[in-house]
PDB file of C-alpha atoms in Angstrom:
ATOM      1  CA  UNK A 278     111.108  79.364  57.573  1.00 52.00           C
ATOM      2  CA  UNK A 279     108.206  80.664  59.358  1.00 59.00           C
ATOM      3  CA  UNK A 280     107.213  84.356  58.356  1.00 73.00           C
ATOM      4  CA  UNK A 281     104.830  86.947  59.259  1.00 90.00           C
ATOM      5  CA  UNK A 282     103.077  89.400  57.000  1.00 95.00           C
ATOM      6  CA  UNK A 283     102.348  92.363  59.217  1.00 97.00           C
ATOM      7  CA  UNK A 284      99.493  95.404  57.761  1.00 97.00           C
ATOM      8  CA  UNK A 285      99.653  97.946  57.007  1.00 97.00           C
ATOM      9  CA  UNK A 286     103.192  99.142  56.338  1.00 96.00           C
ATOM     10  CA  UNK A 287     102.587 102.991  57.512  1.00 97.00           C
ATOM     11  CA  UNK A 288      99.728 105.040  58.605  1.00 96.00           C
ATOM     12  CA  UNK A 289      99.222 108.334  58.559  1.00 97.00           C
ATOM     13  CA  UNK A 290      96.251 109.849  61.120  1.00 96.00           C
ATOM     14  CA  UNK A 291      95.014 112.818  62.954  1.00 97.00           C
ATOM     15  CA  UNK A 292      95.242 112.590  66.829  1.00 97.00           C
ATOM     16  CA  UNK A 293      92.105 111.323  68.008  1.00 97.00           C
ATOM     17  CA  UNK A 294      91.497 108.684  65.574  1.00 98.00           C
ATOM     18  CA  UNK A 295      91.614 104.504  66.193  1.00 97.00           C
ATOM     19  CA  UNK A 296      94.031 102.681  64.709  1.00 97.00           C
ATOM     20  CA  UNK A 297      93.957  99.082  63.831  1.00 98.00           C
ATOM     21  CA  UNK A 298      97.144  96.927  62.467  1.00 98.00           C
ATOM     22  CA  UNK A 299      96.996  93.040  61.907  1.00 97.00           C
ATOM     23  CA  UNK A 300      99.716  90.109  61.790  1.00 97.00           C
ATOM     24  CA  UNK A 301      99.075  86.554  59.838  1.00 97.00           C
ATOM     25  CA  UNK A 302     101.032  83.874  59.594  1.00 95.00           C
ATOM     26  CA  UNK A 303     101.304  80.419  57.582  1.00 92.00           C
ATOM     27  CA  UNK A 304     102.522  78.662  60.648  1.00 90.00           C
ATOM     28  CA  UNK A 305     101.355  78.613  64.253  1.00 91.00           C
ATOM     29  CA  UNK A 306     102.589  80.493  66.881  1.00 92.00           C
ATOM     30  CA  UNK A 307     102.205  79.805  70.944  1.00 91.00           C
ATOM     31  CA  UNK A 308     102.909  83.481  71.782  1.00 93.00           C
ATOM     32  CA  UNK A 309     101.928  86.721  69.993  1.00 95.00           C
ATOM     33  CA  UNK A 310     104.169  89.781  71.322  1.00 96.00           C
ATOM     34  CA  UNK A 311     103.183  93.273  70.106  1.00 97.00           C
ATOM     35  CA  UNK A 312     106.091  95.956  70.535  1.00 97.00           C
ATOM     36  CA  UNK A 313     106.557  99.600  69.815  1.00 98.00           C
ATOM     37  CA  UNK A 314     110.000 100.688  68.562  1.00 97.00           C
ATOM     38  CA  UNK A 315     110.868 105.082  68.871  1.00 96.00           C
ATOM     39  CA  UNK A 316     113.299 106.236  66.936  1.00 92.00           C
ATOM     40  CA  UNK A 317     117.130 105.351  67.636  1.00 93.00           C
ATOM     41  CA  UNK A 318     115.285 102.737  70.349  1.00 96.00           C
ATOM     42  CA  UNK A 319     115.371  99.287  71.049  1.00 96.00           C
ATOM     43  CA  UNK A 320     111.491  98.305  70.972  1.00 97.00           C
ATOM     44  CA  UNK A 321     109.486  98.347  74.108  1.00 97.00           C
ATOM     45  CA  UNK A 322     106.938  95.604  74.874  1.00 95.00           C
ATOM     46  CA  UNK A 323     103.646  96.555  74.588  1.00 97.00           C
ATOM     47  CA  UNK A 324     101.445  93.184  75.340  1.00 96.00           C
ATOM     48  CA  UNK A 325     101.934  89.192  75.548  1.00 94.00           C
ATOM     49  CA  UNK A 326      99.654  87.084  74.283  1.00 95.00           C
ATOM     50  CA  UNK A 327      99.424  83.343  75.597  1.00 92.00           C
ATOM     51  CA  UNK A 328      96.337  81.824  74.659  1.00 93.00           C
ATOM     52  CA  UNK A 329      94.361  81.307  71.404  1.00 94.00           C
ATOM     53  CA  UNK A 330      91.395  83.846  71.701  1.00 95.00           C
ATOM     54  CA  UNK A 331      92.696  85.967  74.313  1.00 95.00           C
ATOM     55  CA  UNK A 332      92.080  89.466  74.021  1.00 97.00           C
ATOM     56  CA  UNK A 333      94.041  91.866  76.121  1.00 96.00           C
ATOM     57  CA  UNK A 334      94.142  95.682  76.810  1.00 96.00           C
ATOM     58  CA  UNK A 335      97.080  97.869  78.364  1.00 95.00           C
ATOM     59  CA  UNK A 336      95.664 101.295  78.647  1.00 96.00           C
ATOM     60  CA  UNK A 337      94.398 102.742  75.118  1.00 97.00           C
ATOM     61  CA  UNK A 338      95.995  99.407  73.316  1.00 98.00           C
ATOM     62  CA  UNK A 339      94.127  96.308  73.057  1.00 98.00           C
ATOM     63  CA  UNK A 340      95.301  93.395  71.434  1.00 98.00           C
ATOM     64  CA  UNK A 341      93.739  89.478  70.084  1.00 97.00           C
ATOM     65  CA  UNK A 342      95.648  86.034  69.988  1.00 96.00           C
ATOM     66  CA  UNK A 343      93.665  84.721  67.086  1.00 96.00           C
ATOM     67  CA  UNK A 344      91.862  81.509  67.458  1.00 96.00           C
ATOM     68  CA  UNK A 345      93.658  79.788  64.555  1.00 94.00           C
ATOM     69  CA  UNK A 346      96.964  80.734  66.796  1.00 94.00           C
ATOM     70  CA  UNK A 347      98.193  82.136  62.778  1.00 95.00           C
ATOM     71  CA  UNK A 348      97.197  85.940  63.732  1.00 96.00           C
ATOM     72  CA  UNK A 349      97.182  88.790  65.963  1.00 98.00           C
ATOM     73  CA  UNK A 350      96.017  92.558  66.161  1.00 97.00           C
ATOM     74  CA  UNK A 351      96.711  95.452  67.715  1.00 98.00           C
ATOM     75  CA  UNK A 352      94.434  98.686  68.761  1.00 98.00           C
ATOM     76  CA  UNK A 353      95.481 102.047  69.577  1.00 98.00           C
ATOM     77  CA  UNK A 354      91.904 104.067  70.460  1.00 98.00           C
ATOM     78  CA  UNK A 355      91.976 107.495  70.563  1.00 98.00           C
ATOM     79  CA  UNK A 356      95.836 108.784  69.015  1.00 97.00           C
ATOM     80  CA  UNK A 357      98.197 111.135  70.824  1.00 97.00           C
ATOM     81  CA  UNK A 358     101.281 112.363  69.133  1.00 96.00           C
ATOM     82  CA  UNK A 359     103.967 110.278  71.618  1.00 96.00           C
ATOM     83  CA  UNK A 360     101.622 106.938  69.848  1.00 97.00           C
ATOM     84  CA  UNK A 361     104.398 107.640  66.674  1.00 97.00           C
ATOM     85  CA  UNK A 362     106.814 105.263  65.678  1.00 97.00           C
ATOM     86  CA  UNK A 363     107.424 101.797  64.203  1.00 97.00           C
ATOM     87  CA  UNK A 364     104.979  99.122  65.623  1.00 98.00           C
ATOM     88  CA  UNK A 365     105.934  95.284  65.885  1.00 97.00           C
ATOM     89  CA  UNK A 366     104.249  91.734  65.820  1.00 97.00           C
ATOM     90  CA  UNK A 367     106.596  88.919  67.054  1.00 96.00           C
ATOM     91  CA  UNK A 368     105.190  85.056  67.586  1.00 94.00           C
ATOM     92  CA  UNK A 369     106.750  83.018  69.794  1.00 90.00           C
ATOM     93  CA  UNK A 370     107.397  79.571  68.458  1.00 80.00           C
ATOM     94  CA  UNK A 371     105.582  76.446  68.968  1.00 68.00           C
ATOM     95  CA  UNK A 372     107.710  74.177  70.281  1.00 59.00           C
ATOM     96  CA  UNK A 373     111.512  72.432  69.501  1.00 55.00           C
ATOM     97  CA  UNK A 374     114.194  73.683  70.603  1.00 54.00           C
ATOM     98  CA  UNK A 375     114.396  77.213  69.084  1.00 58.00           C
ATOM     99  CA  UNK A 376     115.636  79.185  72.570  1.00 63.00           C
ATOM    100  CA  UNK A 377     112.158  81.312  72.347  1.00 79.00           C
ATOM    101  CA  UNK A 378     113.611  82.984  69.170  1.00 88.00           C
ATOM    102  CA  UNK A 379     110.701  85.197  67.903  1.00 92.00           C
ATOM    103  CA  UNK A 380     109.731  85.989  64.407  1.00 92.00           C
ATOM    104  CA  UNK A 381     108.919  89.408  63.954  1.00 95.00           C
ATOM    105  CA  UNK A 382     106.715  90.943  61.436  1.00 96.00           C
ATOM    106  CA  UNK A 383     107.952  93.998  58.952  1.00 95.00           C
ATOM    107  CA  UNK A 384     106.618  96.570  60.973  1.00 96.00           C
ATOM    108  CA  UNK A 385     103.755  99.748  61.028  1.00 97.00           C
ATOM    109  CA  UNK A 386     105.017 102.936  61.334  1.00 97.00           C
ATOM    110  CA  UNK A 387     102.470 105.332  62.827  1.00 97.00           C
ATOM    111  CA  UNK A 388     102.461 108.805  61.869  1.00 97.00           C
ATOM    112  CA  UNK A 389      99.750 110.896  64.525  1.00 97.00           C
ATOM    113  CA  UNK A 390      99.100 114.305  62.904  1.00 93.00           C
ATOM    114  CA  UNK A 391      98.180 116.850  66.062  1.00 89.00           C
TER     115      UNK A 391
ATOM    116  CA  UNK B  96     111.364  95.055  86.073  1.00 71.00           C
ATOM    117  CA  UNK B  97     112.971  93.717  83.137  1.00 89.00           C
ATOM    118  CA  UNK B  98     115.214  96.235  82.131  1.00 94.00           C
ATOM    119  CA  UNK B  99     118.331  96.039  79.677  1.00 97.00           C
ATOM    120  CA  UNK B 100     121.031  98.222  78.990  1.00 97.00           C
ATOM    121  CA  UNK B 101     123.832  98.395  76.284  1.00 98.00           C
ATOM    122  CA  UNK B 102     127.048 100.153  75.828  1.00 98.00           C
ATOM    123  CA  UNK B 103     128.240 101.948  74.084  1.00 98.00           C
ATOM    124  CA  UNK B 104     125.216 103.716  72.699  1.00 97.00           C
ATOM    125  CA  UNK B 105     127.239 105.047  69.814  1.00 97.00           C
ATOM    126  CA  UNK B 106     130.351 104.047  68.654  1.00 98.00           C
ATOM    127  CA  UNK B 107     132.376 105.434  65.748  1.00 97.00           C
ATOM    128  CA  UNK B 108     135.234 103.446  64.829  1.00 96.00           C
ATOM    129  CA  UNK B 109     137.872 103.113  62.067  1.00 97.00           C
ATOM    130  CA  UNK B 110     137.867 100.424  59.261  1.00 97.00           C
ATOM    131  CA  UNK B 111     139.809  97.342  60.150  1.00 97.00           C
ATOM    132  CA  UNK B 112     139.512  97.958  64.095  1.00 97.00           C
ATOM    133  CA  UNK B 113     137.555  95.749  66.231  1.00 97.00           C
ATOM    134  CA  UNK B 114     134.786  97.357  68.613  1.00 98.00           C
ATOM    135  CA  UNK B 115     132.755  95.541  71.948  1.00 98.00           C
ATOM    136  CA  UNK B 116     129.081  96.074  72.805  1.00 98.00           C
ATOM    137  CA  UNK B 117     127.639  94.703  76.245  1.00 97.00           C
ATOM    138  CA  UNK B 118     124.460  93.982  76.700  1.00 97.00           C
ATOM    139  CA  UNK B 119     123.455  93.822  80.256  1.00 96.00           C
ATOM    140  CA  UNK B 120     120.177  92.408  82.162  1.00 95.00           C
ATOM    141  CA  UNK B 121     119.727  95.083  84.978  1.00 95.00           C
ATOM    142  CA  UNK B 122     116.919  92.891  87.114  1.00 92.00           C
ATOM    143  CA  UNK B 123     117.177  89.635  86.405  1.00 91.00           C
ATOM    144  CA  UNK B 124     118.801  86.704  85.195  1.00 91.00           C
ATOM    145  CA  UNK B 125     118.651  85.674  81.465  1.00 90.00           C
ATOM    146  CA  UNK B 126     119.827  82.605  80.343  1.00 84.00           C
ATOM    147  CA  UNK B 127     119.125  83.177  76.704  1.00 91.00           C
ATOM    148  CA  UNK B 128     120.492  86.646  74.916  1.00 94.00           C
ATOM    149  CA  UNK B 129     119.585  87.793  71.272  1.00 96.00           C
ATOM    150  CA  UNK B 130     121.412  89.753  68.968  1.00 97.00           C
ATOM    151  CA  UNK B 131     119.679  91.435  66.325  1.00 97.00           C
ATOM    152  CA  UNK B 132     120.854  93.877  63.559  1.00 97.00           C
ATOM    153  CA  UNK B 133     118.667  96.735  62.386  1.00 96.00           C
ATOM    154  CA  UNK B 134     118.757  99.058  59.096  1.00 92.00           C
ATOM    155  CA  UNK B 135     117.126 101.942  58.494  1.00 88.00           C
ATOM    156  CA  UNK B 136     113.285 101.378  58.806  1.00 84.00           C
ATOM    157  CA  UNK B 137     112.982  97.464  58.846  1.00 89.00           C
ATOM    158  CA  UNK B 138     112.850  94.810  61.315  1.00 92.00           C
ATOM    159  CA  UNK B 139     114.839  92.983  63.510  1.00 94.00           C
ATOM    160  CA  UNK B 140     116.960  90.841  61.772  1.00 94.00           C
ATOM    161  CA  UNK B 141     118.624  88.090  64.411  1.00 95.00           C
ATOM    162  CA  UNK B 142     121.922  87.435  64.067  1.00 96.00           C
ATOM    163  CA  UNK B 143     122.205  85.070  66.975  1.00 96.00           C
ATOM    164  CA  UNK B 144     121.258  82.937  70.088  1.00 94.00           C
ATOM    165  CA  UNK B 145     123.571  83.226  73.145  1.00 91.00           C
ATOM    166  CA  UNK B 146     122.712  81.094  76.000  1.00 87.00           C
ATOM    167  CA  UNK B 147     125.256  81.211  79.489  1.00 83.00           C
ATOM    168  CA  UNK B 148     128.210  79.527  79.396  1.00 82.00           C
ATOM    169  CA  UNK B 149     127.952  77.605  75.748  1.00 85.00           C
ATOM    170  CA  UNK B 150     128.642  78.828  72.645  1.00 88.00           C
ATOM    171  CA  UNK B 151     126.343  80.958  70.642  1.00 93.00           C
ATOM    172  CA  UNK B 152     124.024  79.971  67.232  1.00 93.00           C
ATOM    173  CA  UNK B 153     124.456  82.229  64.263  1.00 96.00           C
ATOM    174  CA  UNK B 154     121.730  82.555  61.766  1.00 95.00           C
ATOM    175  CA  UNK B 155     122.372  81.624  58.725  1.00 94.00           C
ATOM    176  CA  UNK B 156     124.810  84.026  56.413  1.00 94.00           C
ATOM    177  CA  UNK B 157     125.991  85.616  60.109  1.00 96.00           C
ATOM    178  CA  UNK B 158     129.924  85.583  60.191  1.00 94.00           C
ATOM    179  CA  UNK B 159     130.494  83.682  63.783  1.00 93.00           C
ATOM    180  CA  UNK B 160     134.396  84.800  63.365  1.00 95.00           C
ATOM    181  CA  UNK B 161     133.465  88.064  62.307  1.00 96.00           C
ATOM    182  CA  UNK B 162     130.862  88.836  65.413  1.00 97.00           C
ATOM    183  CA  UNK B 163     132.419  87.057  68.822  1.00 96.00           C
ATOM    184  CA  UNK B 164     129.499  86.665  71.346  1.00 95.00           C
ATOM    185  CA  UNK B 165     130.256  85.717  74.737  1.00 92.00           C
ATOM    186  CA  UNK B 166     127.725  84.626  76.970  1.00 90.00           C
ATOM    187  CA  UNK B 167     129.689  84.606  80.694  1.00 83.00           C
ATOM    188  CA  UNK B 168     127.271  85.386  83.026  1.00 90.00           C
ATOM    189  CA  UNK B 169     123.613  85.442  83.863  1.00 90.00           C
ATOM    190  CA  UNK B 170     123.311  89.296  83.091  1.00 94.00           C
ATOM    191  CA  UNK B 171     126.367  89.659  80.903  1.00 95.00           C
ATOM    192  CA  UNK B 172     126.680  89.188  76.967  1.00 95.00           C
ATOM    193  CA  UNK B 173     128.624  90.841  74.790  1.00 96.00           C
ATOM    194  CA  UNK B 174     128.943  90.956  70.681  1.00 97.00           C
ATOM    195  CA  UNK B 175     132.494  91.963  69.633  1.00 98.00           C
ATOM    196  CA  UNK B 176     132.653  93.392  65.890  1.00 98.00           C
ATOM    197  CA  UNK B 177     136.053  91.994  64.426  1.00 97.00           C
ATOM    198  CA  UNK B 178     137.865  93.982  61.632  1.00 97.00           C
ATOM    199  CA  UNK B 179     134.993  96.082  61.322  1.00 97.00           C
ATOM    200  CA  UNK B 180     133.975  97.417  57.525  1.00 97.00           C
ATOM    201  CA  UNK B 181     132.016 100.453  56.779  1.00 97.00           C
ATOM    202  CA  UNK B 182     129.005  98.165  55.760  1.00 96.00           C
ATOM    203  CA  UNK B 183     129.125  96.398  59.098  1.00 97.00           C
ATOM    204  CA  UNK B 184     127.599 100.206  60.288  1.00 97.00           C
ATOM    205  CA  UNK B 185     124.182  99.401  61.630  1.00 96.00           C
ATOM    206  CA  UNK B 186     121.807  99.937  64.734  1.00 97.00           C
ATOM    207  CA  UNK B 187     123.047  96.388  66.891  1.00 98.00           C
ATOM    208  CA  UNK B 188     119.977  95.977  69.564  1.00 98.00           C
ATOM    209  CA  UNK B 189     120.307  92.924  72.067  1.00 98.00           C
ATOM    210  CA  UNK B 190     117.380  91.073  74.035  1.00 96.00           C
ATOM    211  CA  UNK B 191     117.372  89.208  77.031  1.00 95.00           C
ATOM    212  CA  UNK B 192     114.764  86.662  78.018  1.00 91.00           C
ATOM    213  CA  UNK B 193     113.989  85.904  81.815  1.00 86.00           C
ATOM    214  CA  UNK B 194     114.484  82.662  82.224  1.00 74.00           C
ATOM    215  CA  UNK B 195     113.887  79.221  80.215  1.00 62.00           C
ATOM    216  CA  UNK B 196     109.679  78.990  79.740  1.00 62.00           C
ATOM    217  CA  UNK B 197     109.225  82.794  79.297  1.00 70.00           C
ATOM    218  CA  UNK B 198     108.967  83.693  75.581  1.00 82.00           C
ATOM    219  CA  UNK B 199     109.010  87.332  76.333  1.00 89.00           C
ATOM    220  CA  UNK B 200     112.329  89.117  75.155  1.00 93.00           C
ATOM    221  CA  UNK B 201     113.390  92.307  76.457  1.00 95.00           C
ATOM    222  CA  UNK B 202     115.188  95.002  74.564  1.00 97.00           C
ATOM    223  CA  UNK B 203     118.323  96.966  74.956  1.00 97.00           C
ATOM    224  CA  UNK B 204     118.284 101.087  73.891  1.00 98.00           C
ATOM    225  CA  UNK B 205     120.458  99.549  70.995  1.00 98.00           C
ATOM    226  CA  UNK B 206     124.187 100.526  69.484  1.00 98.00           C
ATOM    227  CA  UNK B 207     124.725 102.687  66.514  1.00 97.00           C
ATOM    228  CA  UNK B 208     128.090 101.576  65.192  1.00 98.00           C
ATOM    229  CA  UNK B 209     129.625 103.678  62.273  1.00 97.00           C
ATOM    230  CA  UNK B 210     132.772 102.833  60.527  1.00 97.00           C
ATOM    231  CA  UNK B 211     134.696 105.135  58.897  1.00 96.00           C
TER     232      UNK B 211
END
């Protein structure tokens, strides 16, 4: 089945720094969905992505549909302490009849040190 | 917009007892409802697919007599834990996605279910 290899695993910063995490894939996806998870939390969405190349931005995050449609990142400029906690890609499938199940990548968890 | 809830939040229940988790769109109407399992520190895994008013698909290796999902209304689905086992103690999180073109799911706060 269709997986997602999402890097890095865990970061550690200091507040104030960028942050850059990436998702690849072997198949192609129609949607890339970034989400941020707190502790004891469902995950919250963060930004949809609907189109190959599209680069979007929601406040300090900014976010790229890769033009192959087999990747995605995600920015975080300029850390705060509430950025912590466990970071996730998701693609949206491609087509059949799947239900829009998403396949999610392993996760980042962000450590911001004040 | 697009706000889920779930109940109960926590649940602590005794081997061999059954326990009921709702998962409830607040704001709209989903046709399609996702149950996913968490452990400490990974991903989502899904368990299954409800859509309204059919039966729900299990994943493969998911127990469909062991976790009852019912799918009754538009805003209402709910995953029943049957004979529940102490390893069956997990963080259950449901989605809910508007509609049938939208790919976007929407979380629930999630259910931390111990058995004792």
């Amino acid at each position: 089945g269709q997986q997602l290899n999402q890097s890095p695993q865990s970061m550690f910063i200091q507040e104030g720094e960028d942050v850059s995490m990436n998702c690849t894939s072997s198949s192609i996806f129609n949607t890339w969905l970034w989400y941020k998870q707190d502790p004891g939390e469902g995950p919250v969405l963060l930004i949809a992505l609907y189109k190959a190349g599209e680069l979007t931005s929601n406040g300090r995050l900014t976010a790229q549909f890769g033009i192959t449609r087999k990747d995605s990142f995600l920015n975080i400029s300029a850390s705060i302490p509430s950025d912590v906690g466990i970071y996730f890609c998701a693609g949206g499938p491609a087509g059949g009849t799947s239900y829009g199940k998403l396949t999610f990548g392993q996760g980042t968890i962000l450590t911001v040190h004040p | 917009g697009a706000v889920v809830s779930q109940h109960p939040s926590r649940v602590i229940c005794k081997s061999g007892t059954s326990v009921k988790i709702e998962c409830r769109s607040l704001d709209f109407q989903a046709t399609t409802m996702f149950w996913y399992r968490q452990f400490p520190k990974k991903s989502l895994m899904l368990m299954a697919t409800s859509n309204e008013g059919s039966k729900a698909t299990y994943e493969q290796g998911v127990e469909k007599d062991k976790f009852l999902i019912n799918h009754a209304s538009l805003t209402l689905s709910t995953l029943t834990v049957t004979s529940a086992h102490p390893e069956d103690s997990s963080f259950y999180i449901c989605s809910a996605k508007p509609g049938t073109s939208s790919t976007e799911q929407y979380f629930g706060p999630g259910t931390r279910l111990t058995v004792t």
